[in-house]
Short mmCIF file of C-alpha atoms and ligand atoms in Angstrom, two decimals:
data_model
loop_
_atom_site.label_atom_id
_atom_site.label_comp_id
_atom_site.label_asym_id
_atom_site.label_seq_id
_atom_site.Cartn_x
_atom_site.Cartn_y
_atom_site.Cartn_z
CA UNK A 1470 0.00 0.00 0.00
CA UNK A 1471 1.24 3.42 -0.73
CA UNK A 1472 2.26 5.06 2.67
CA UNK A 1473 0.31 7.77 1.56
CA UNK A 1474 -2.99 6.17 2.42
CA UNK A 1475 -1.89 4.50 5.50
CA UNK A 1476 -3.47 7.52 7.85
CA UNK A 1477 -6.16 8.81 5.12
CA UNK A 1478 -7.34 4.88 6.02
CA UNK A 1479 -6.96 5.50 9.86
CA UNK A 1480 -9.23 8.48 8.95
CA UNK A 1481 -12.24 6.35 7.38
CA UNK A 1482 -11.62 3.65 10.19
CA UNK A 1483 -11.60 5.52 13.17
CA UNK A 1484 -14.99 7.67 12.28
CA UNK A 1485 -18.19 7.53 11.48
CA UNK A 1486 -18.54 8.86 7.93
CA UNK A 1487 -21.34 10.85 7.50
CA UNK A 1488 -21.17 13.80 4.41
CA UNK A 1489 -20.46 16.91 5.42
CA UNK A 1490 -22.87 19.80 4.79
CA UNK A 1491 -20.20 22.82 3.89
CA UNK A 1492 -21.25 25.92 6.31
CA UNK A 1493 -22.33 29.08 4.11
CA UNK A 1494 -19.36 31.91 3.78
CA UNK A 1495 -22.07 34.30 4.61
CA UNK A 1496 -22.99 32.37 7.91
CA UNK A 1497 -19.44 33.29 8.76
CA UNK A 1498 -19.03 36.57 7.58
CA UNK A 1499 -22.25 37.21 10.16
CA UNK A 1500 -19.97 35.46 12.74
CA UNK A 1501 -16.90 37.24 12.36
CA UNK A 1502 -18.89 40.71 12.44
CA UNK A 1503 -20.88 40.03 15.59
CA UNK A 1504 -17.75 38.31 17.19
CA UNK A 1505 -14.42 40.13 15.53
CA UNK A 1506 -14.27 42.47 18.09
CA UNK A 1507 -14.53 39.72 21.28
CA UNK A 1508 -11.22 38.51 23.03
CA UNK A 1509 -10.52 37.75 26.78
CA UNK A 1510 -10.25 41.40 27.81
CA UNK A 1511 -13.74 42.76 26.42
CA UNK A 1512 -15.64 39.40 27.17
CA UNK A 1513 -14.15 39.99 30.77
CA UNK A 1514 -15.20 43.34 30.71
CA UNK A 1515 -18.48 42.60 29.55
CA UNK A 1516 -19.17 39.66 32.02
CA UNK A 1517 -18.70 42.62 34.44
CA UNK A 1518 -15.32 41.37 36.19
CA UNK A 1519 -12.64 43.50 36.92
CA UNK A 1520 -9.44 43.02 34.39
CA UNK A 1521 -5.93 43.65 34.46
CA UNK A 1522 -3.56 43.32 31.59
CA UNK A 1523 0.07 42.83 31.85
CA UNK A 1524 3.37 42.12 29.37
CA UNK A 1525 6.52 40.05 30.64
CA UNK A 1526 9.56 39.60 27.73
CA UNK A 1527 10.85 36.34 28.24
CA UNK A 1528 14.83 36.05 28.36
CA UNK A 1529 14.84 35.11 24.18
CA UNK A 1530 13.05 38.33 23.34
CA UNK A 1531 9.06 37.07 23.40
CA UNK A 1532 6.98 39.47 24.51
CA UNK A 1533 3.83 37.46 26.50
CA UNK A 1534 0.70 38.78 27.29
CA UNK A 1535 -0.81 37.95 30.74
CA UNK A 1536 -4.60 38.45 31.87
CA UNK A 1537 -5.54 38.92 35.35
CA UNK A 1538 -8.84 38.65 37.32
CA UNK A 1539 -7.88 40.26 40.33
CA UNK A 1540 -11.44 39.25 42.14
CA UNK A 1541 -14.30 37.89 41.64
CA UNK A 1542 -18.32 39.50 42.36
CA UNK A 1543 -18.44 37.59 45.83
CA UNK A 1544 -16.04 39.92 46.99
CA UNK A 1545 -14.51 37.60 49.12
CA UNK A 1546 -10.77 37.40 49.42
CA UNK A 1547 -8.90 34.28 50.32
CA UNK A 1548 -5.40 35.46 49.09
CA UNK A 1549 -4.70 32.80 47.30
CA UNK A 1550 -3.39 33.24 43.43
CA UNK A 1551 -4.25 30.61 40.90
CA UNK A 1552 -2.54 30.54 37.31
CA UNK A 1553 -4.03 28.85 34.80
CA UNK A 1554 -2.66 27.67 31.57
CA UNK A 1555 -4.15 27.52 28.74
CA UNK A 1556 -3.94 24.83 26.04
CA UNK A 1557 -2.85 23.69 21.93
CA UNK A 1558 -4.16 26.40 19.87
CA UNK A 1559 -6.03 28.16 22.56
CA UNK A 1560 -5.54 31.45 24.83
CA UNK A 1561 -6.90 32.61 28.18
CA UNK A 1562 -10.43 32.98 26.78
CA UNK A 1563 -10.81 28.72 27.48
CA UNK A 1564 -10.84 30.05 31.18
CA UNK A 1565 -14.02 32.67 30.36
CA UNK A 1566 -15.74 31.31 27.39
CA UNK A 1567 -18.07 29.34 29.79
CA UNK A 1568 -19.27 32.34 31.38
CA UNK A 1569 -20.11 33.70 34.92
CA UNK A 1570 -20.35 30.65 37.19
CA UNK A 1571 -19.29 28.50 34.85
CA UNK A 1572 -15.97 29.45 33.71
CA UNK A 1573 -12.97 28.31 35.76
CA UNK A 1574 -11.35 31.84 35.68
CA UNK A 1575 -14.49 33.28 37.36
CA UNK A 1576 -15.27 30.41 39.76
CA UNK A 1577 -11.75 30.61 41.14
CA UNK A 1578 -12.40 34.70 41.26
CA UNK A 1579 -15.35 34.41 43.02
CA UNK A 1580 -13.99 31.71 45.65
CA UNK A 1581 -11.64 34.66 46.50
CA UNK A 1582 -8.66 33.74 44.25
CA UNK A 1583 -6.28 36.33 42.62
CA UNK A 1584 -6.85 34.39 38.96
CA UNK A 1585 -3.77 34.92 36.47
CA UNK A 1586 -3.94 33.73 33.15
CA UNK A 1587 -1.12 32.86 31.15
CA UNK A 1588 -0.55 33.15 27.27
CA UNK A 1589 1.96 31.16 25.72
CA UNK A 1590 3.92 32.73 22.73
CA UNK A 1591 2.84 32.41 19.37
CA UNK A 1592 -0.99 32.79 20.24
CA UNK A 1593 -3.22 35.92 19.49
CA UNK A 1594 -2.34 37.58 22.74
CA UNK A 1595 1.23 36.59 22.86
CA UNK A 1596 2.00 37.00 19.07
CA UNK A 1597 5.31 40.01 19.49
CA UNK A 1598 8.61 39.48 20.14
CA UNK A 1599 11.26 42.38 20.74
CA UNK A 1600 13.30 41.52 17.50
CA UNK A 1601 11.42 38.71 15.45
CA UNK A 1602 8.09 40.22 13.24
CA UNK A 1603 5.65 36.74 13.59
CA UNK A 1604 4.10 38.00 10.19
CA UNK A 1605 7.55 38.20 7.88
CA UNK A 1606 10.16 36.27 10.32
CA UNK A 1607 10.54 32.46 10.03
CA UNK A 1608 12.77 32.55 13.67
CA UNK A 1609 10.15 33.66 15.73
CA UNK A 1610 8.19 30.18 15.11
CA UNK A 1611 11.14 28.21 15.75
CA UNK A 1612 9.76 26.73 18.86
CA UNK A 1613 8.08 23.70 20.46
CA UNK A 1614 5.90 23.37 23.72
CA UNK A 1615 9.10 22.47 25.25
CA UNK A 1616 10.26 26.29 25.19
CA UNK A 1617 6.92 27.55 26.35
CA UNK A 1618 7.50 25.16 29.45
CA UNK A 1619 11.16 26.07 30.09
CA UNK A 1620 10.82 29.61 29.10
CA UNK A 1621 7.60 31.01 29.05
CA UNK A 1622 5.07 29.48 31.74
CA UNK A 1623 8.78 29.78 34.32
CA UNK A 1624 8.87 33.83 33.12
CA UNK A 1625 5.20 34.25 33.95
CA UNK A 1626 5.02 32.69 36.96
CA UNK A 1627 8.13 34.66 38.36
CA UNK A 1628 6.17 37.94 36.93
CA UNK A 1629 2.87 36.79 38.93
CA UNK A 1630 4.83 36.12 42.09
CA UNK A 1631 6.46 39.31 42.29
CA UNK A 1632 3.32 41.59 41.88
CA UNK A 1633 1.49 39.22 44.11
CA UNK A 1634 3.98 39.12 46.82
CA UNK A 1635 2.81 35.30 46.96
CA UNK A 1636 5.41 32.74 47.32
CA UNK A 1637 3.36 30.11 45.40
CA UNK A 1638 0.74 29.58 43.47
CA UNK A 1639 -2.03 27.37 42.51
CA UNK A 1640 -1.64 25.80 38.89
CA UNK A 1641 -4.78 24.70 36.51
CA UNK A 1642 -3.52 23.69 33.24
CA UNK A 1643 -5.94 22.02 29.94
CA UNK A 1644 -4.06 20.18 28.15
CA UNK A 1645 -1.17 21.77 26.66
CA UNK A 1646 -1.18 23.72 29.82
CA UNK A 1647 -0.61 20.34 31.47
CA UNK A 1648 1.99 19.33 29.14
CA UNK A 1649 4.32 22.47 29.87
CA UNK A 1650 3.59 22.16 33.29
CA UNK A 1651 5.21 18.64 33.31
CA UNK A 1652 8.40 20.23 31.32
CA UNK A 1653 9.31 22.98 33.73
CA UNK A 1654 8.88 20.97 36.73
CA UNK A 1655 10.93 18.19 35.41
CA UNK A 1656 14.14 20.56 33.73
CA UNK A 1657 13.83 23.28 36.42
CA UNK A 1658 12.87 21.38 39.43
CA UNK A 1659 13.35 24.43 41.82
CA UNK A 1660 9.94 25.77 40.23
CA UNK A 1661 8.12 22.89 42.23
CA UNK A 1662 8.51 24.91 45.29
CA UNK A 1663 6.69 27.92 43.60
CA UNK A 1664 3.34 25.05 43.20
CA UNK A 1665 0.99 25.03 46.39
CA UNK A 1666 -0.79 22.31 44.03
CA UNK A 1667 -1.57 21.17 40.43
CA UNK A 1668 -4.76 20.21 38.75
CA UNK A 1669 -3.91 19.10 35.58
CA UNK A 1670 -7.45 18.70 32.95
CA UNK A 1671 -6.89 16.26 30.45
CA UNK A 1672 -3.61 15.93 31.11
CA UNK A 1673 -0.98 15.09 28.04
CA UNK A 1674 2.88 13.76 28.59
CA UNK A 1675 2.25 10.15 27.18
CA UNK A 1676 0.73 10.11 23.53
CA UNK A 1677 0.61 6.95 22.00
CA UNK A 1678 -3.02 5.41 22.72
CA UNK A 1679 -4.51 8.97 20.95
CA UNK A 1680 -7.58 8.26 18.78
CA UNK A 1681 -7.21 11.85 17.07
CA UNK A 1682 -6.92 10.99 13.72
CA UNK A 1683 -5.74 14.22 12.59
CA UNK A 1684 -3.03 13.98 14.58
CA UNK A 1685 -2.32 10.01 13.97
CA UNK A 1686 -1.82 11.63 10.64
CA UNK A 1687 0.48 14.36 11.75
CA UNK A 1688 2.01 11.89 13.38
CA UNK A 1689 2.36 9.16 10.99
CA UNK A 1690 4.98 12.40 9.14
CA UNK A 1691 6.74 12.43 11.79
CA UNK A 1692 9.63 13.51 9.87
CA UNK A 1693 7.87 16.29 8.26
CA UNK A 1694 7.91 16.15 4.27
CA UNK A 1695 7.51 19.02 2.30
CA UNK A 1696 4.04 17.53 1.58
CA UNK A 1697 2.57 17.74 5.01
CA UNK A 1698 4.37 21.29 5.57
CA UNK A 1699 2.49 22.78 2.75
CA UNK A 1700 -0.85 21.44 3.97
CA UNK A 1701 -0.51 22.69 7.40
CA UNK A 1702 1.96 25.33 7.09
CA UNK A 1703 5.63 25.84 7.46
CA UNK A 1704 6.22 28.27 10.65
CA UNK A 1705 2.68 29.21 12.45
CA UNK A 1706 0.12 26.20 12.05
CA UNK A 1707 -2.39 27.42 9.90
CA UNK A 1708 -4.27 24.09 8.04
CA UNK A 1709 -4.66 25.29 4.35
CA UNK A 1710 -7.87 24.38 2.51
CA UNK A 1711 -6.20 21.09 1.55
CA UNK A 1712 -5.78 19.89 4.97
CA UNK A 1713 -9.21 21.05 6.19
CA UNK A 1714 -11.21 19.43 3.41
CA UNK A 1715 -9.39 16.24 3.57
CA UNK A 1716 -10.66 15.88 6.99
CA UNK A 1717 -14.26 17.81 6.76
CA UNK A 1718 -15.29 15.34 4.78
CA UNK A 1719 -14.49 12.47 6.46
CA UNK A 1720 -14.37 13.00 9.93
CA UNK A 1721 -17.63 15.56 10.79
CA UNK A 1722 -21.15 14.90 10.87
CA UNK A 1723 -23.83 16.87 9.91
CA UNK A 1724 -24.94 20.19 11.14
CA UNK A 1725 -23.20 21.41 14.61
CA UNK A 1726 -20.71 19.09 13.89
CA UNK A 1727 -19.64 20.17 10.02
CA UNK A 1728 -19.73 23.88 11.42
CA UNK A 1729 -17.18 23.04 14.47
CA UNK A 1730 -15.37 21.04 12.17
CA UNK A 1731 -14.59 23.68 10.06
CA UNK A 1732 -12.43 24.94 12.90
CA UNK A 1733 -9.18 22.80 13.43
CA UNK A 1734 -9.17 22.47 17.32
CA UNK A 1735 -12.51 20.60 17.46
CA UNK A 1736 -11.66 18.69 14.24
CA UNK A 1737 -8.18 17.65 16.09
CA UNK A 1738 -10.11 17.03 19.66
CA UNK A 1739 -14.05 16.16 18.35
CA UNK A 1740 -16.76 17.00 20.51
CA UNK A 1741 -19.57 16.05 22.56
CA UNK A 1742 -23.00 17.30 21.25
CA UNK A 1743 -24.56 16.78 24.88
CA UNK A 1744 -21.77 18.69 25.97
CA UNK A 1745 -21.56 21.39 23.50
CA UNK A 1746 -23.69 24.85 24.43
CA UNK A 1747 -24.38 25.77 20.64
CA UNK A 1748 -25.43 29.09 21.80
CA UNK A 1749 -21.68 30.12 22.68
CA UNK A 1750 -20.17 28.35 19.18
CA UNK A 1751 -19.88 32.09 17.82
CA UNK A 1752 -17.83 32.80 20.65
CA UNK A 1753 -15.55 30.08 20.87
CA UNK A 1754 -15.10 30.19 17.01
CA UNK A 1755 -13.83 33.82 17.27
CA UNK A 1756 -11.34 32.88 20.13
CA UNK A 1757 -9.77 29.84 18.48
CA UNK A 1758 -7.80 28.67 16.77
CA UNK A 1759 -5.67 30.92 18.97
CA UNK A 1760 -2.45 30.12 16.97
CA UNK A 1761 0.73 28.35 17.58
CA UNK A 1762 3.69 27.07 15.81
CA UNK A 1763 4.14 24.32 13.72
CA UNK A 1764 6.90 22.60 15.36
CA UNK A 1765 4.45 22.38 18.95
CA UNK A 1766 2.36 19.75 16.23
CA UNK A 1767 4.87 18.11 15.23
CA UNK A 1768 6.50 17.43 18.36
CA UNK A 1769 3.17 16.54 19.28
CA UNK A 1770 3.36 13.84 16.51
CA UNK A 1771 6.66 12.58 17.76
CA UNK A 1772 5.34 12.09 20.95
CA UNK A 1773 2.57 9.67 19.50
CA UNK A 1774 5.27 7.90 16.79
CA UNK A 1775 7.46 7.49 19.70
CA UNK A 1776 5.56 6.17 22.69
CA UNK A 1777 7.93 8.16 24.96
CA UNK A 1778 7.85 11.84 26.73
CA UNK A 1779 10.62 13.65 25.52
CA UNK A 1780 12.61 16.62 24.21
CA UNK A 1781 12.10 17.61 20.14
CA UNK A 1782 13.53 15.73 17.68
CA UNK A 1783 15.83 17.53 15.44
CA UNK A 1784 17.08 14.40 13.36
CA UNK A 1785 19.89 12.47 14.54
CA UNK A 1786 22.55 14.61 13.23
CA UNK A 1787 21.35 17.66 14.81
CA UNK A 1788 20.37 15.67 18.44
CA UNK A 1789 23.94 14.72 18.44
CA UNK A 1790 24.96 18.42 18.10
CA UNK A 1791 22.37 19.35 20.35
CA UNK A 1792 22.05 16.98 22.99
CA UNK A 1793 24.83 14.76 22.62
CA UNK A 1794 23.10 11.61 21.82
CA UNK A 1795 20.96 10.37 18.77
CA UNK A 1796 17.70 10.59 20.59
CA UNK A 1797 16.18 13.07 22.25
CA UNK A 1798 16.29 13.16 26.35
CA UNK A 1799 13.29 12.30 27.84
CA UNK A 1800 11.31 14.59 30.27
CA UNK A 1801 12.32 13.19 34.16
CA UNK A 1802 8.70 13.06 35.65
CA UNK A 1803 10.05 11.44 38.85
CA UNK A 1804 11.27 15.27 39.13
CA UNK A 1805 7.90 16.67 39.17
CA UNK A 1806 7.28 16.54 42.66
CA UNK A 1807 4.89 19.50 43.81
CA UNK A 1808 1.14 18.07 44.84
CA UNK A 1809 -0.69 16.98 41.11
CA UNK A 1810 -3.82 16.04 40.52
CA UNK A 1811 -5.02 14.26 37.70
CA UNK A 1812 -8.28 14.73 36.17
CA UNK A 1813 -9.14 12.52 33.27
CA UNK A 1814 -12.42 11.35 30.86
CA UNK A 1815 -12.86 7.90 28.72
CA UNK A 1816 -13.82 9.61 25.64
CA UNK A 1817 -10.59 12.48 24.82
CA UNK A 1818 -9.23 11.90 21.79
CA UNK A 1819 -6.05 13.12 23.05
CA UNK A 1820 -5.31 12.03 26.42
CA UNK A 1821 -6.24 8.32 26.58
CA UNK A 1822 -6.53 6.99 29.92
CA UNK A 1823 -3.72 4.37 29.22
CA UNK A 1824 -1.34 7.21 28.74
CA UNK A 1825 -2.72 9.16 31.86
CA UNK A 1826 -2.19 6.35 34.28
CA UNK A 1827 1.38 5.57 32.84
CA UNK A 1828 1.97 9.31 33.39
CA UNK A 1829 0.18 9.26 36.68
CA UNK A 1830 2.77 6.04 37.60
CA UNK A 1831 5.61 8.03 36.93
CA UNK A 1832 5.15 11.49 38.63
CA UNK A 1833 7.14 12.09 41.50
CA UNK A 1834 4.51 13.45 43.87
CA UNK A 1835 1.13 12.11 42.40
CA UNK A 1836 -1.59 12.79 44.48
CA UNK A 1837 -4.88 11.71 42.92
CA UNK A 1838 -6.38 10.75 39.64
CA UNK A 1839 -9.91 10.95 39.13
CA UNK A 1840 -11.92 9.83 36.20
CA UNK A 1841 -14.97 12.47 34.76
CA UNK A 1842 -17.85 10.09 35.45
CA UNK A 1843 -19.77 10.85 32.12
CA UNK A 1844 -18.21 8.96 29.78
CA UNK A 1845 -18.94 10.87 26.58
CA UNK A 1846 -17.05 13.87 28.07
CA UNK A 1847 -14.60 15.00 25.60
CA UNK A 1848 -10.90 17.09 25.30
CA UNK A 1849 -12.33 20.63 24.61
CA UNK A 1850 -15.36 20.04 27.11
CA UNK A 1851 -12.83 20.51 30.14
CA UNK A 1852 -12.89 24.28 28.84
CA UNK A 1853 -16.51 24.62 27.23
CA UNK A 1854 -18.85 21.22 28.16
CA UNK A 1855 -21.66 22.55 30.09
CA UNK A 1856 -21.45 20.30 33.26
CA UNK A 1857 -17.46 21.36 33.46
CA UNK A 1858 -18.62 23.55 36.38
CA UNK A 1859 -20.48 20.18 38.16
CA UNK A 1860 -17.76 17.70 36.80
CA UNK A 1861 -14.57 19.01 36.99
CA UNK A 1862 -14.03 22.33 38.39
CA UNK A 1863 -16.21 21.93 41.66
CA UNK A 1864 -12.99 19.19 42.37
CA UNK A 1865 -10.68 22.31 41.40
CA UNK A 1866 -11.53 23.77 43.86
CA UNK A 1867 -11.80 21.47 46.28
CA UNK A 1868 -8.19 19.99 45.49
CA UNK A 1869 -7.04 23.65 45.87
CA UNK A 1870 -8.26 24.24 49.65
CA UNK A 1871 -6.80 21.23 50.86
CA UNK A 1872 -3.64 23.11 50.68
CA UNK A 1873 -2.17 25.93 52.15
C1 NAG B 2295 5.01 44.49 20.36
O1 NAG B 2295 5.69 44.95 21.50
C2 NAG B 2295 6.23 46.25 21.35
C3 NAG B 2295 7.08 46.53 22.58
O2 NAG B 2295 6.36 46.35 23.77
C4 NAG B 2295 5.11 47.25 21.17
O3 NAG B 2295 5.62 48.54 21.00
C5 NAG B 2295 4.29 46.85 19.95
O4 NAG B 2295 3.17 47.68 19.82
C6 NAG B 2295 3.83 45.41 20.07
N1 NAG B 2295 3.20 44.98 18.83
C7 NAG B 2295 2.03 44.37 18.80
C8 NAG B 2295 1.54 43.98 17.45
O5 NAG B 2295 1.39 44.11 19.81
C1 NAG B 2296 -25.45 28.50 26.93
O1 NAG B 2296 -24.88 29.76 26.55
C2 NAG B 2296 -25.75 30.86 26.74
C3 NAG B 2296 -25.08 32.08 26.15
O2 NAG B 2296 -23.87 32.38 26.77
C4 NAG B 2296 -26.08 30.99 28.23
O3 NAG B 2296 -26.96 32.07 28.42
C5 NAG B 2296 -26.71 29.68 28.74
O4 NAG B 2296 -26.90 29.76 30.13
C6 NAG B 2296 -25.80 28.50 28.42
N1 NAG B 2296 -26.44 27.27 28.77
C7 NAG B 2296 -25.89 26.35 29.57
C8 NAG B 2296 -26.70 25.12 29.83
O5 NAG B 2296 -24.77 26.48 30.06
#
């Protein structure tokens, strides 16, 4: 068989075919009008919260934008700072898009947390660097996850420390957010003392029992051709038509699901319709895809290729040059040793529970694992699924207050 249709026949296996009815251009047009002028700050400001916005440059020149709710409508105080990190392709609006009592951000706020929210470089917020231009500079997207966890999520948590005055703070990472979380604990263990705890949502070291099959076929490339470059682009990740109609029609269904499919975060992660509010779709299809780099995909699709939890893969020429052996190091999780939490669901396409409890096995100071008890709960619905408040962030904040 031509390798070619290897993963274009994972595609037809793993989903359900149904045809795909093509969303009108003037259904988004209306969209992008009512929603082009929404991001984190305004929706904040319109929710009626107070904001704060803040810029740190990291030590190689990126200039990250953080978002702060300082407190929540409760009024109450408990002087207690929670960061949260956001995840692949997303931005600090996953923490708001729920809304008032039902967005982590503002749940945390109004349990009295100072609620900081981090932006990783290379997405909307966090798209400037003090020498690179993003638009016309091929450098500035020469980056993995593995720099926003040694560089970026280290830089902002120093920043949020020293305006708090706190000497640690309480981390709730989605995803990605989970994935640089377990990077800068395990190459700079000294941030472990800066964690009061960890909750990590859907949490993603281990990759190799995914069912995404976008990213099996990311993955499958995992030495990228020039082929699979062009489809999804060669610096920032932006899926040209090619990419997007190869899966559109084979991996969405009809209606809700052909218009969030049209978006490539819920066509890598699915969705759950009894999970999905379709009133806030708008909204969460103007704040994502938040944008990243390329090379945070492909290392992605290393991690899945490889079965292991480890540093980029520059080829074994340029490992050797780099790291001084052939393979990549892998991440030490043993090292990660402030208090984690694991919360997990049977149906993510991304973090299978196989690869959860190996990476639960391995942490250095695990604390719990918990399971989301309805099983149809998704990847994305740990930011947007309407019973996130009952299912998953209600434990936030329990896990939270059992330390001090
Ligand atoms: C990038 O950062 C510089 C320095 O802070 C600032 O002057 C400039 O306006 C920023 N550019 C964008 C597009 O945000
Ligand atoms: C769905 O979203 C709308 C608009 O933000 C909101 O008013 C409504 O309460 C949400 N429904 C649920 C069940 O969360």
């Amino acid at each position: 068989m031509k390798p070619i249709l290897v993963p274009l026949l994972v595609v037809l296996v793993q989903s359900c075919i149904v045809r795909t009815t093509p969303i009108s251009e003037e259904a988004d047009n209306v969209f992008l009008e009512r929603y082009a002028l929404s991001s984190t700050p305004n929706i904040v400001e319109a929710d009626g919260y107070p904001f704060e916005n803040y810029y740190v440059t990291t030590g190689d020149g990126y200039i990250l934008n953080i978002h702060r709710i300082p407190f929540g409508l409760s009024g109450k105080k408990n002087n207690k700072v929670a960061y949260l990190q956001h995840g692949l392709l997303q931005s600090s609006s996953d923490w708001i898009l729920n809304g008032p009592g039902k967005a982590l951000a503002y749940i945390l706020a109004d349990e009295g947390y100072d609620v900081w929210m981090g932006n990783a470089r290379g997405n909307t917020y966090s798209r400037n660097h003090s020498v690179f231009d993003p638009n016309t500079d091929s450098r500035f997207w020469q980056f993995s996850w593995h720099d926003i966890g040694v560089v970026d999520v280290p830089t902002m948590i120093d920043f949020v420390l020293e305006k708090t005055g706190a000497d640690g703070v309480y981390y709730a990472g989605h995803s990605q957010g989970t994935t640089v979380y377990f990077v800068m604990t395990s190459m700079k263990p000294e941030y472990n003392s800066k964690i009061k705890a960890q909750v990590s949502l859907a949490p993603i070291a281990y990759m190799s029992h995914l069912t995404s099959p976008l990213l099996r076929i990311v993955a499958f490339w995992q030495k990228p051709a020039v082929f699979l470059l062009d489809l999804i682009g060669m610096d920032e990740f932006l899926p040209g038509h090619g990419f997007m109609s190869m899966l559109s029609s084979k991996i969405c269904t009809e209606g809700i699901g052909s218009l969030l499919c049209s978006n490539v975060l819920f066509a890598l992660c699915g969705f759950s319709p009894k999970q999905m509010n379709t009133t806030k779709i708008p909204l969460i299809m103007a704040n994502t895809p938040a944008g990243s780099s390329t090379k945070q995909i492909i290392h992605y699709g290393q991690e899945i290729s490889s079965g292991k939890f480890r540093q980029y893969d520059f080829g074994m020429i340029e490992n050797r040059k780099k790291y001084g052996s052939i393979w990549p190091p892998a991440y030490d999780l043993g090292k990660v040793t402030a208090p984690t939490y694991l919360i997990y669901s049977k149906n993510d396409w991304l973090a299978a529970t196989r690869d959860v409890e190996q990476l639960y096995k391995e942490l250095g100071s695990p604390k719990a694992k918990f399971l989301v008890s309805d099983h149809m709960f998704n990847h994305l619905d740990f930011t947007f699924g309407k019973d996130a408040p009952k299912l998953v962030y209600s434990k936030v904040i329990s896990l939270f207050s059992r330390h001090n």
